[in-house]
Tab-separated table of C-alpha atoms in Angstrom:
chain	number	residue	atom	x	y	z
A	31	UNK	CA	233.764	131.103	62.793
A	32	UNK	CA	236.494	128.596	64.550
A	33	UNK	CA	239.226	131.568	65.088
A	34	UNK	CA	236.164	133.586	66.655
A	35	UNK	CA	236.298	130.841	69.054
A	36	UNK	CA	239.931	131.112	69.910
A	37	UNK	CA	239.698	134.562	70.292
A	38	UNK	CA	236.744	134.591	72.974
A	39	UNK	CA	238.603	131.269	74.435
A	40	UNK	CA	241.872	133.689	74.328
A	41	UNK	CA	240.130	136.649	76.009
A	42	UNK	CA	238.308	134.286	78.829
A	43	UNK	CA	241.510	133.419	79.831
A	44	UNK	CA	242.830	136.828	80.087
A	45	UNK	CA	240.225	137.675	82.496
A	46	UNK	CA	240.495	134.940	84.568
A	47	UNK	CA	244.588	136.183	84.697
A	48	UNK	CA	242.860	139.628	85.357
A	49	UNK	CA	244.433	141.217	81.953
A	50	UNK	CA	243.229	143.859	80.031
A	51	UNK	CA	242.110	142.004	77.519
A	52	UNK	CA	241.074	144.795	75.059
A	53	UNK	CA	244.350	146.198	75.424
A	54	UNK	CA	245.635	142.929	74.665
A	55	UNK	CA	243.733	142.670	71.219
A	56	UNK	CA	244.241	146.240	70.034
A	57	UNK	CA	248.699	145.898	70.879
A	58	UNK	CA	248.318	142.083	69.030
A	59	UNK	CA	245.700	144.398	66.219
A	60	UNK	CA	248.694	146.822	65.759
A	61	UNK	CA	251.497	144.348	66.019
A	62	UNK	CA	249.781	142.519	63.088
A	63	UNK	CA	249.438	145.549	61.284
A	64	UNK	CA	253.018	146.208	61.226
A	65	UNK	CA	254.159	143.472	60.352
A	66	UNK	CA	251.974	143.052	57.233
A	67	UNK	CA	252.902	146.431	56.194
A	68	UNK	CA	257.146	145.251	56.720
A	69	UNK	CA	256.393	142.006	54.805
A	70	UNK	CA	254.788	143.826	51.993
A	71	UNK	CA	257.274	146.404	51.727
A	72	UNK	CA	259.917	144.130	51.250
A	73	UNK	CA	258.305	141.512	48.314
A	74	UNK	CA	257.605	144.948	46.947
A	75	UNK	CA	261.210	146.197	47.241
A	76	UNK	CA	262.458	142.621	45.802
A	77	UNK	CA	259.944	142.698	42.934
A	78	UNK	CA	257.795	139.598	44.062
A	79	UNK	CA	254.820	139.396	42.570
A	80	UNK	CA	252.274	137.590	44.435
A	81	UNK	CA	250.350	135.896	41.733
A	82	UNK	CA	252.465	133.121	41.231
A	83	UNK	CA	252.091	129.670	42.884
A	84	UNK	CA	254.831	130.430	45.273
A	85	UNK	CA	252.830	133.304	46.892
A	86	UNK	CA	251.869	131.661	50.071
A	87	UNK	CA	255.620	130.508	50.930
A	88	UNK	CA	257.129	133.914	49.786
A	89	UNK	CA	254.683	135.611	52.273
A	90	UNK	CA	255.451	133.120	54.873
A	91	UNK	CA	259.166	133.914	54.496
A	92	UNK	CA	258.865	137.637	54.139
A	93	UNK	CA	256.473	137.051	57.387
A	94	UNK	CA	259.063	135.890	59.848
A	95	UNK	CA	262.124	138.326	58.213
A	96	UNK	CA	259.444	141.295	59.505
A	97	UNK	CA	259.186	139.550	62.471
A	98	UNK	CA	263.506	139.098	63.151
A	99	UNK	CA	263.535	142.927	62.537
A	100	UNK	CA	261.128	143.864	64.753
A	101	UNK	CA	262.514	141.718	67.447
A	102	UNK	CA	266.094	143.133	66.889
């Protein structure tokens, strides 16, 4: 309920900046998207399984290596 918040908060602003703001949300949609798919590609390709009690901070670290090759 609380990030459905943010997100109209997010997309009030946007108008007021006179954005696009459903273009905004699909390219942020997509970027997600990507970037899920590139994290689980590589705990797959380094056999992590993600039942274990480290799940959470081998996702978070897998996270942010999709996002350093997406930005280079």
């Amino acid at each position: 309920e609380e990030l459905g918040d943010v997100l109209f908060a997010a997309i009030n602003i946007g108008r007021k900046l006179n954005v696009n703001h459903y273009d905004i949300l699909e390219n942020s949609i997509h970027k997600f998207m990507r970037r899920f798919e590139t994290m689980q590609s590589m705990l797959a390709s380094n056999s992590i399984n993600l039942d274990n009690k480290d799940c959470l901070d081998n996702m978070l670290k897998y996270w942010q290596l999709a996002k350093m090759q997406e930005i280079s």
